[in-house]
Coordinates of C-alpha atoms and ligand atoms in Angstrom, one line a residue:
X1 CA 10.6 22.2 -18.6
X2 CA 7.7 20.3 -19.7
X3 CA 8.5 17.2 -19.0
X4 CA 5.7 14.3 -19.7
X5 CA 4.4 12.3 -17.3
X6 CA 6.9 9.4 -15.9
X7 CA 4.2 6.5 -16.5
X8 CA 6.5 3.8 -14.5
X9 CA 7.1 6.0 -11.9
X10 CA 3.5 7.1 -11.8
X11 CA 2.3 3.2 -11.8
X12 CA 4.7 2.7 -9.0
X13 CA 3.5 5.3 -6.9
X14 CA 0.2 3.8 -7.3
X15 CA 0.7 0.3 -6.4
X16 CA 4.3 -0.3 -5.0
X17 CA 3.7 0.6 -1.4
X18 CA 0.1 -1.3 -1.1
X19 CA 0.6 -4.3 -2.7
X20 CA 1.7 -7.3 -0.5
X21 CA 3.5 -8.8 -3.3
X22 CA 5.9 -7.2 -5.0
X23 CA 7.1 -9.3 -8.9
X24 CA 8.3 -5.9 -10.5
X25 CA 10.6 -3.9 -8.6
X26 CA 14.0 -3.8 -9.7
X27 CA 16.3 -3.1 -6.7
X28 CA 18.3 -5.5 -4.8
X29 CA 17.2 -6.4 -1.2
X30 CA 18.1 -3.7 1.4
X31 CA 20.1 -3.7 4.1
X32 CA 19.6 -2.0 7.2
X33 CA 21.5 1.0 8.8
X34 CA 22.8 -1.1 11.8
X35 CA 23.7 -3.7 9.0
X36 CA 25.5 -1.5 6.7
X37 CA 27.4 0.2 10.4
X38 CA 28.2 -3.5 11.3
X39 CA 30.4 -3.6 8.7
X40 CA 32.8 -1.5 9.6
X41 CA 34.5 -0.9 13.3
X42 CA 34.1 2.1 14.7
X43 CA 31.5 3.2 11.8
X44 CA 28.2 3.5 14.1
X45 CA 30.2 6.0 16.4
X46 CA 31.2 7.6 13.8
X47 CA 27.9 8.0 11.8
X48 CA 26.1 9.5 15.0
X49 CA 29.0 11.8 15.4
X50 CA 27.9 13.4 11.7
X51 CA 27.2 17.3 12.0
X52 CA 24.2 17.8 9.8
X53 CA 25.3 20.9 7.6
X54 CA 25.7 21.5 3.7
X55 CA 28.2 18.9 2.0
X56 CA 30.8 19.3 -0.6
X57 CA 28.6 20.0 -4.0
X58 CA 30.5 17.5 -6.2
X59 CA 30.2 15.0 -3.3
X60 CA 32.3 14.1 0.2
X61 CA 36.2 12.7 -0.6
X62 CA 35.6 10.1 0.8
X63 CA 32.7 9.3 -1.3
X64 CA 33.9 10.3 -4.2
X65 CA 37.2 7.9 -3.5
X66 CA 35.5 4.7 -2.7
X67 CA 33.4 5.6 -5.8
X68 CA 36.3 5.4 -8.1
X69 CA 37.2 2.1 -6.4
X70 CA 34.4 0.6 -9.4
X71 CA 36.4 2.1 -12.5
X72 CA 40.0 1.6 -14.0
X73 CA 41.0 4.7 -14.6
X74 CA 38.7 7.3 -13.2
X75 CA 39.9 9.5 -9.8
X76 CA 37.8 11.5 -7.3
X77 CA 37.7 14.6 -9.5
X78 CA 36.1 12.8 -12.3
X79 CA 33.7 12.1 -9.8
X80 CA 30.3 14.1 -9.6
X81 CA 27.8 12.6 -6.7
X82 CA 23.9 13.0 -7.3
X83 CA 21.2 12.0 -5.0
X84 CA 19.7 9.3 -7.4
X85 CA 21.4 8.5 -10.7
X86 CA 18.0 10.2 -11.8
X87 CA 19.4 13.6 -11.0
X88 CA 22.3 12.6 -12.8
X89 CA 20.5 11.9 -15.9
X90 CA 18.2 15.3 -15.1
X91 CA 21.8 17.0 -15.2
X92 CA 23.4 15.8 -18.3
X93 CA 20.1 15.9 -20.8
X94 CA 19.7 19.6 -19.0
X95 CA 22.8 20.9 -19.1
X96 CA 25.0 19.3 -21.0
X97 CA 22.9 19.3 -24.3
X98 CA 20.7 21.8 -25.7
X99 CA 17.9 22.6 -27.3
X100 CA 18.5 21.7 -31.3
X101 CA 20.7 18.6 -29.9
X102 CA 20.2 15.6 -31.3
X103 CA 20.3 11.7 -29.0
X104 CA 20.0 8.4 -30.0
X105 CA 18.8 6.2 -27.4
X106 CA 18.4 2.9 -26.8
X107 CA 14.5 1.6 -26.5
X108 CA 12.5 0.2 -24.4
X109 CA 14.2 3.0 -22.3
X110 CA 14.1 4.1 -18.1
X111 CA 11.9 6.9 -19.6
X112 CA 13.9 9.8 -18.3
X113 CA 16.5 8.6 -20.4
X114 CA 14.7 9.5 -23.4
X115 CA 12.1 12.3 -21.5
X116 CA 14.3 15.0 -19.6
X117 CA 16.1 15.3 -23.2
X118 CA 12.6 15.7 -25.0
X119 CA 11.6 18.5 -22.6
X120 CA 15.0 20.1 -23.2
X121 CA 14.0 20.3 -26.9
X122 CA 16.0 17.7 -28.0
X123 CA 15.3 15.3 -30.6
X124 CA 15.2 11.6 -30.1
X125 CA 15.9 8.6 -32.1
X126 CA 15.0 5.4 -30.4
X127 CA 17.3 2.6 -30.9
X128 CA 15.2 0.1 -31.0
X129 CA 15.8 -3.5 -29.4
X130 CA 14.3 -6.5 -31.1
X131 CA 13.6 -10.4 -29.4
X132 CA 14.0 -13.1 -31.8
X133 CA 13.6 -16.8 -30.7
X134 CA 14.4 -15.9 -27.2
X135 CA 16.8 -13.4 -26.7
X136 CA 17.0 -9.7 -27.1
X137 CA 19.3 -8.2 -29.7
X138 CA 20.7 -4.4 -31.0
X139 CA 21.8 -3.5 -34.0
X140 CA 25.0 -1.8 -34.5
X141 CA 24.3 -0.8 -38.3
X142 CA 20.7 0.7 -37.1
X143 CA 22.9 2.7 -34.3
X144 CA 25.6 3.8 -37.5
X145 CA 22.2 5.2 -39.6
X146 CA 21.1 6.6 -37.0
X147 CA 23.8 9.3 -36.0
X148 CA 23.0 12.8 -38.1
X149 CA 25.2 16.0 -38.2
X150 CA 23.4 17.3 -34.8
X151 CA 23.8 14.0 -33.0
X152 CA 25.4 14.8 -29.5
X153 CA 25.4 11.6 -27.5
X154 CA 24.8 7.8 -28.0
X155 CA 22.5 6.7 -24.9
X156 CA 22.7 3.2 -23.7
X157 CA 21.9 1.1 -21.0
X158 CA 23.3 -2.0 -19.8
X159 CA 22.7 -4.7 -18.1
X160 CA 18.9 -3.5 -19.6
X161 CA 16.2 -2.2 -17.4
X162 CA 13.8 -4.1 -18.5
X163 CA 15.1 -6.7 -20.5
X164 CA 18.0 -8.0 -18.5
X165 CA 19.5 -8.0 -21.9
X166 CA 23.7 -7.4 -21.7
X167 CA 25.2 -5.6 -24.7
X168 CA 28.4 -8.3 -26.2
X169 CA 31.4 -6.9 -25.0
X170 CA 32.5 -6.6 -28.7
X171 CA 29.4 -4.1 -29.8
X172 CA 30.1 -2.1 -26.7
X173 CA 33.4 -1.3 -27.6
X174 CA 32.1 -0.9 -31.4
X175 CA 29.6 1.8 -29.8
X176 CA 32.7 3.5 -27.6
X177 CA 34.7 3.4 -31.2
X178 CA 31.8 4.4 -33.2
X179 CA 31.3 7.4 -30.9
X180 CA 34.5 8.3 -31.3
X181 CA 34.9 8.6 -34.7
X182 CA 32.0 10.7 -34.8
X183 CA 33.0 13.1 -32.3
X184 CA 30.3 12.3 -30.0
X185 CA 29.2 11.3 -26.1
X186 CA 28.0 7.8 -24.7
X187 CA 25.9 8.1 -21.7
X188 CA 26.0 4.5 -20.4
X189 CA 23.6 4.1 -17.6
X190 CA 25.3 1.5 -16.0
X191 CA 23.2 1.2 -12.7
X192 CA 22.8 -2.2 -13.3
X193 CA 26.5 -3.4 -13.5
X194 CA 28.2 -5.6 -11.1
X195 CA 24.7 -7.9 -11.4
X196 CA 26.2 -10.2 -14.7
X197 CA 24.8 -13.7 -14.2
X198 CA 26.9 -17.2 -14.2
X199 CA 28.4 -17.1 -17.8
X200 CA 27.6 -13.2 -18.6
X201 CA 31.2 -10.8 -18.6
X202 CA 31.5 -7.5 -16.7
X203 CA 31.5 -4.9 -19.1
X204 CA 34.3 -1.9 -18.8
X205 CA 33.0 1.3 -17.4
X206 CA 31.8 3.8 -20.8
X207 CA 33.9 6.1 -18.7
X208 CA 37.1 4.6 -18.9
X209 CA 37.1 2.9 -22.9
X210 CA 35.2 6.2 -24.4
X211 CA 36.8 9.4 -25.2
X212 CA 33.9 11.0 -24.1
X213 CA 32.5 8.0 -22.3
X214 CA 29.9 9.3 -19.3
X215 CA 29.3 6.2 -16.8
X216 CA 26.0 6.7 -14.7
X217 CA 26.3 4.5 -11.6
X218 CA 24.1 4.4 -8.2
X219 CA 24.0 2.5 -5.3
X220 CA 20.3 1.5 -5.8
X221 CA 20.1 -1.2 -7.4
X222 CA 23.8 -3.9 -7.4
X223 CA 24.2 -2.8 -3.8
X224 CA 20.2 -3.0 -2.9
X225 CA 20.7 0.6 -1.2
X226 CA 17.9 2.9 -2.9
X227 CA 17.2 4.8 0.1
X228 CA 20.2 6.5 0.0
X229 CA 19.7 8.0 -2.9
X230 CA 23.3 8.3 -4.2
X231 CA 24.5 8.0 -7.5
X232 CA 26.4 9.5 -9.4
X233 CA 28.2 10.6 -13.1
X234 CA 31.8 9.6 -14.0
X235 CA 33.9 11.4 -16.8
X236 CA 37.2 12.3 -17.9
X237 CA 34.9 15.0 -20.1
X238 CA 35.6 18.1 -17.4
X239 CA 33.6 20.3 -19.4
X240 CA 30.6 17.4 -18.8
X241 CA 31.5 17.8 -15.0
X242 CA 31.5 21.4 -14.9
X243 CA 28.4 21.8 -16.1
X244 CA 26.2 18.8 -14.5
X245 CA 28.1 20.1 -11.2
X246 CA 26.5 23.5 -12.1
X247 CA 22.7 22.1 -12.6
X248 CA 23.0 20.6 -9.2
X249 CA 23.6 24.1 -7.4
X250 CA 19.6 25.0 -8.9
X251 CA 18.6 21.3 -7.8
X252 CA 19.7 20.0 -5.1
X253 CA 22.9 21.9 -4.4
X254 CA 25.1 18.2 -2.3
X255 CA 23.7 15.2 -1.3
X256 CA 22.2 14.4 2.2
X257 CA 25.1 13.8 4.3
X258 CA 24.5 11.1 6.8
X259 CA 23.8 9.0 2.8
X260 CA 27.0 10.4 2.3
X261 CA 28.9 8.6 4.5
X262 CA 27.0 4.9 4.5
X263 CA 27.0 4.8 0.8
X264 CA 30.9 5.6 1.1
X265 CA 31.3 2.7 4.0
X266 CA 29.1 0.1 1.5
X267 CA 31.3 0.9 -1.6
X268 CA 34.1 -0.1 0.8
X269 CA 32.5 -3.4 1.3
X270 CA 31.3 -3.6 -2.0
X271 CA 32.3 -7.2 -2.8
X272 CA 30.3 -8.9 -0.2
X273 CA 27.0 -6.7 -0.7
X274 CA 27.4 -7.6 -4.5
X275 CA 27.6 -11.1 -3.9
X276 CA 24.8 -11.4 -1.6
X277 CA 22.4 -9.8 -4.0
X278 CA 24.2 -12.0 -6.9
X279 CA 23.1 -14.9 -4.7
X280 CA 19.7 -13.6 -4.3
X281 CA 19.4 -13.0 -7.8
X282 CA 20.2 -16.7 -8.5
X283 CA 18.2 -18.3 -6.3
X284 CA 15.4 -16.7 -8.0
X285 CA 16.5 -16.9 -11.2
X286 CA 15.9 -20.7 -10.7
X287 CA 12.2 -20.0 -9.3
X288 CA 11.8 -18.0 -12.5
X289 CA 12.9 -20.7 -14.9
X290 CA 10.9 -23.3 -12.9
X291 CA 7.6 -20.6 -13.3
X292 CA 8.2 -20.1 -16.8
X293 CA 8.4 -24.0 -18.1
X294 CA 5.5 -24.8 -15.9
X295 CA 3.4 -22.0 -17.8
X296 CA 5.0 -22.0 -21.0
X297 CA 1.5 -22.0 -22.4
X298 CA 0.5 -18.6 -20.9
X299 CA 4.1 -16.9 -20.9
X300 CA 7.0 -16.4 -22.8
X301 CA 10.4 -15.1 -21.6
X302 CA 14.1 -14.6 -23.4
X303 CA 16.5 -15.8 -20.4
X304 CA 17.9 -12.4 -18.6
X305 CA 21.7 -12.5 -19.0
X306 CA 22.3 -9.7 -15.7
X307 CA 20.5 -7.2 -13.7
X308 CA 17.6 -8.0 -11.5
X309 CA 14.5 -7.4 -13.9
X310 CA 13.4 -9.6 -16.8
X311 CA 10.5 -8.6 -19.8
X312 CA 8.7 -11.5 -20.7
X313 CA 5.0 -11.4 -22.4
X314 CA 1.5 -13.4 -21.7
X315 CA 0.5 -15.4 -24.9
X316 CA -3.1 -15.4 -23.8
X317 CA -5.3 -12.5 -25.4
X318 CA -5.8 -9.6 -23.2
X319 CA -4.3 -5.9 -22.8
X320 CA -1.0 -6.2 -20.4
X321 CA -1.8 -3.5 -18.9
X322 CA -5.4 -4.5 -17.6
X323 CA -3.8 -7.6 -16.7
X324 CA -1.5 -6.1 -14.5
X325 CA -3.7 -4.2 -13.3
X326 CA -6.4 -6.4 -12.7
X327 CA -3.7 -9.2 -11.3
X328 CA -2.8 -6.3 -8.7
X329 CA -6.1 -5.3 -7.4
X330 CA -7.7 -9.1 -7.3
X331 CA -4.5 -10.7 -5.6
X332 CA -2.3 -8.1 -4.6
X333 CA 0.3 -9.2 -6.6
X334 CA 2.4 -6.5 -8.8
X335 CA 3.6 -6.3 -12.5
X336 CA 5.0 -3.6 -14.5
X337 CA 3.4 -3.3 -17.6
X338 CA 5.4 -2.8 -20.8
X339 CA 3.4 -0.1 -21.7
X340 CA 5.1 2.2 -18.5
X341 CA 8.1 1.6 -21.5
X342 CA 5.8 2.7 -24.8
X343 CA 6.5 -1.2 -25.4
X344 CA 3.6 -3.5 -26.6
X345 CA 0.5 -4.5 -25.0
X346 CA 1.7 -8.1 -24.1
X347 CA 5.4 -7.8 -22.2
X348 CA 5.8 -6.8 -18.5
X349 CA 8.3 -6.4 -16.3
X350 CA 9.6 -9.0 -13.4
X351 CA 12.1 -8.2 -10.9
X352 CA 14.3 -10.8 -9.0
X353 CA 16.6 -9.0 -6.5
X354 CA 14.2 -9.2 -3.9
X355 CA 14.3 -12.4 -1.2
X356 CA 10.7 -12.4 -0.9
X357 CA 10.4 -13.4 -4.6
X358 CA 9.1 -17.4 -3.7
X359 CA 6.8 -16.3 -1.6
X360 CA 4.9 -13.4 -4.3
X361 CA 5.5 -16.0 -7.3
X362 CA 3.7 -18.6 -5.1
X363 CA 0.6 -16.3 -4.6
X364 CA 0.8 -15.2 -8.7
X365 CA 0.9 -19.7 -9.2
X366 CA -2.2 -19.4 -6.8
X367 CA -4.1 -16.8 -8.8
X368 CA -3.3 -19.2 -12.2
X369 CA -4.4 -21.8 -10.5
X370 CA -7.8 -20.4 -9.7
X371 CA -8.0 -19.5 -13.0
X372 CA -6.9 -15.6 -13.3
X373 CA -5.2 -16.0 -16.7
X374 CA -7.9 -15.6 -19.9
Ligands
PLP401 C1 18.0 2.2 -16.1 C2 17.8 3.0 -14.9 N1 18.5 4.2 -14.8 C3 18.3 5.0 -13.7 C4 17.4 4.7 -12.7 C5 17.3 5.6 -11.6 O1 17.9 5.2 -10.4 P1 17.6 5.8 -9.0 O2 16.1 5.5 -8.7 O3 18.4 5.2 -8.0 O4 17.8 7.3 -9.1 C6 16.7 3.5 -12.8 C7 15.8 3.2 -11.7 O5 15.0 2.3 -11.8 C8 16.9 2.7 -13.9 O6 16.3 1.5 -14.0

């Protein structure tokens, strides 16, 4: 495959793990093991019990049931587990379409949404996202012109990595409808659900209102649990499952066990990890609004309506990306550029699900103060 370079990936890997303060990242605070064992009785005995052979390839039962606790209609064998919702994606733009295939996906775009099907010698039709007077939008008839004779899938993504943006319920059931009609697959990378904001609906699961809805899901980022590794692709489309199930025997043939069973015990206590992480989320939410009408001259931002990131852009004249840049190396303090997303040379990326969020925003306040900003 010749798959491009991953340029958020590739900034992360840079930065993420030697910068004190982290204002980009877009998972959920974690939890620790004895945390996550605390939850259940009888759960650390049995963790350190685990015999550390091969798993099931599609994923544990027991996995597989708790994962079908998040959907309406969708049962264990609908159920394939990945480790990351990255090797989900991998799967479905490898194996399920082929080369001459044709995608439309929704822009800016997690790049391997777009990438993996690029390499596969697909072609791709960005679907682009527009912000007018402070909030992001999509355009259903755009979508409609978009699909051709080849088209194989509609790819979307919401809540929006990076936006925060959340598609109205009534276009995402016009996109399941319009998919329909034509014959054709959503895959809704839905990593981001169970983090709607105050005011902002839960969307159905692609997976359970689509024909040939595919949900991606992962405990990553709502359940702050990224070091598991676990996500996963759910589908009534068995011919989907077959084949994604196939890919994973060349890639990674199961999932790590001992993940196995803790991202099983946290989808059993679902609820209360998604609330602490909603609460998280709010609480900076309210630093973030605070940040943004004290430097309204330097930035602007369209409100996030769920998820944990938010794209807003500087107003002062310089390249983002040497902004971030230099903002990291002068005071440690980290920013995704927009340009990781192919976006413009003004918007970046913020994340909020982290608790040490006050303490990073003080330190970027600090570097305004002293007079960082051009
Ligand atoms: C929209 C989107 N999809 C998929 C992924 C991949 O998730 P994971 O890293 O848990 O595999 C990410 C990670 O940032 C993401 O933002």
């Amino acid at each position: 495959m010749n798959l491009r370079e991953f340029k958020l990936e590739r900034f992360l890997a840079e930065y993420e793990f030697r910068a004190p303060y982290l204002l980009c990242t877009s998972d959920c605070e974690s939890v620790s093991i004895g945390d996550l064992l605390a939850m259940e009785e009888g759960a650390a005995d049995a963790f350190s019990a685990i015999r550390l052979g091969y798993g099931e390839p599609a994923g544990s039962p027991a996995l597989r049931e708790a994962i079908a606790g998040l959907y309406e209609g969708i049962g264990p064998d609908a159920i394939v587990a990945f480790n990351g919702a990255s090797e989900g994606i991998l799967a479905y733009m490898s194996a399920v379409l082929a080369p001459g295939d044709h995608i439309v996906v929704q822009c800016p775009a997690y790049q391997s949404l777009h990438e993996t099907a690029r390499a596969n010698g697909c072609s791709v039709t960005p679907w682009r996202m527009t912000e007018q007077s402070g909030s992001w939008h999509l355009d259903l008839d755009t979508l409609e012109e978009s699909i051709r004779k080849t088209t194989r899938a509609i790819v979307i993504n919401s809540p929006h990595n990076p936006t925060g943006y959340q598609i109205p319920r009534r276009d995402f059931l016009a996109i399941a409808e319009i998919a329909d009609d034509h014959g054709i697959a959503v895959f809704s990378d839905e990593v981001y659900r169970c983090l709607e904001h105050p005011g902002t609906g839960r969307l159905p699961a692609m997976a359970d209102i689509a024909e040939n809805g595919i949900s991606l899901g992962v405990m990553s980022k709502a359940f702050g649990l990224a070091g598991l590794r676990t996500g996963w692709i759910a589908t009534h489309d068995t011919a989907v499952l077959r084949r994604v199930g196939a890919f994973k025997d060349y890639s990674t043939i199961c999932n790590s066990v001992p993940s196995e069973f803790l991202a099983a015990l946290a989808l059993r206590h679902a609820d209360a990890l998604v609330e602490r992480n909603l609460g998280i989320v709010g609480e900076n939410i309210r630093l973030l609004e605070g940040f943004f009408d004290r430097h309204r001259d330097l930035f602007a931002w369209s409100h996030p309506a769920a998820g944990s990131t938010a794209f807003p852009a500087i107003r002062f004249d310089e390249d983002v990306e040497q902004f971030c840049i230099r903002l990291v190396e002068e005071w440690g303090v980290l920013l995704l550029p927009g340009t990781v997303f192919d976006y413009d040379g003004r918007h970046f990326r913020m994340g909020y699900g982290r608790r040490d969020l006050a303490r990073s925003l003080e330190r970027l306040e600090e570097a305004i103060e002293a007079g960082f900003c051009p």
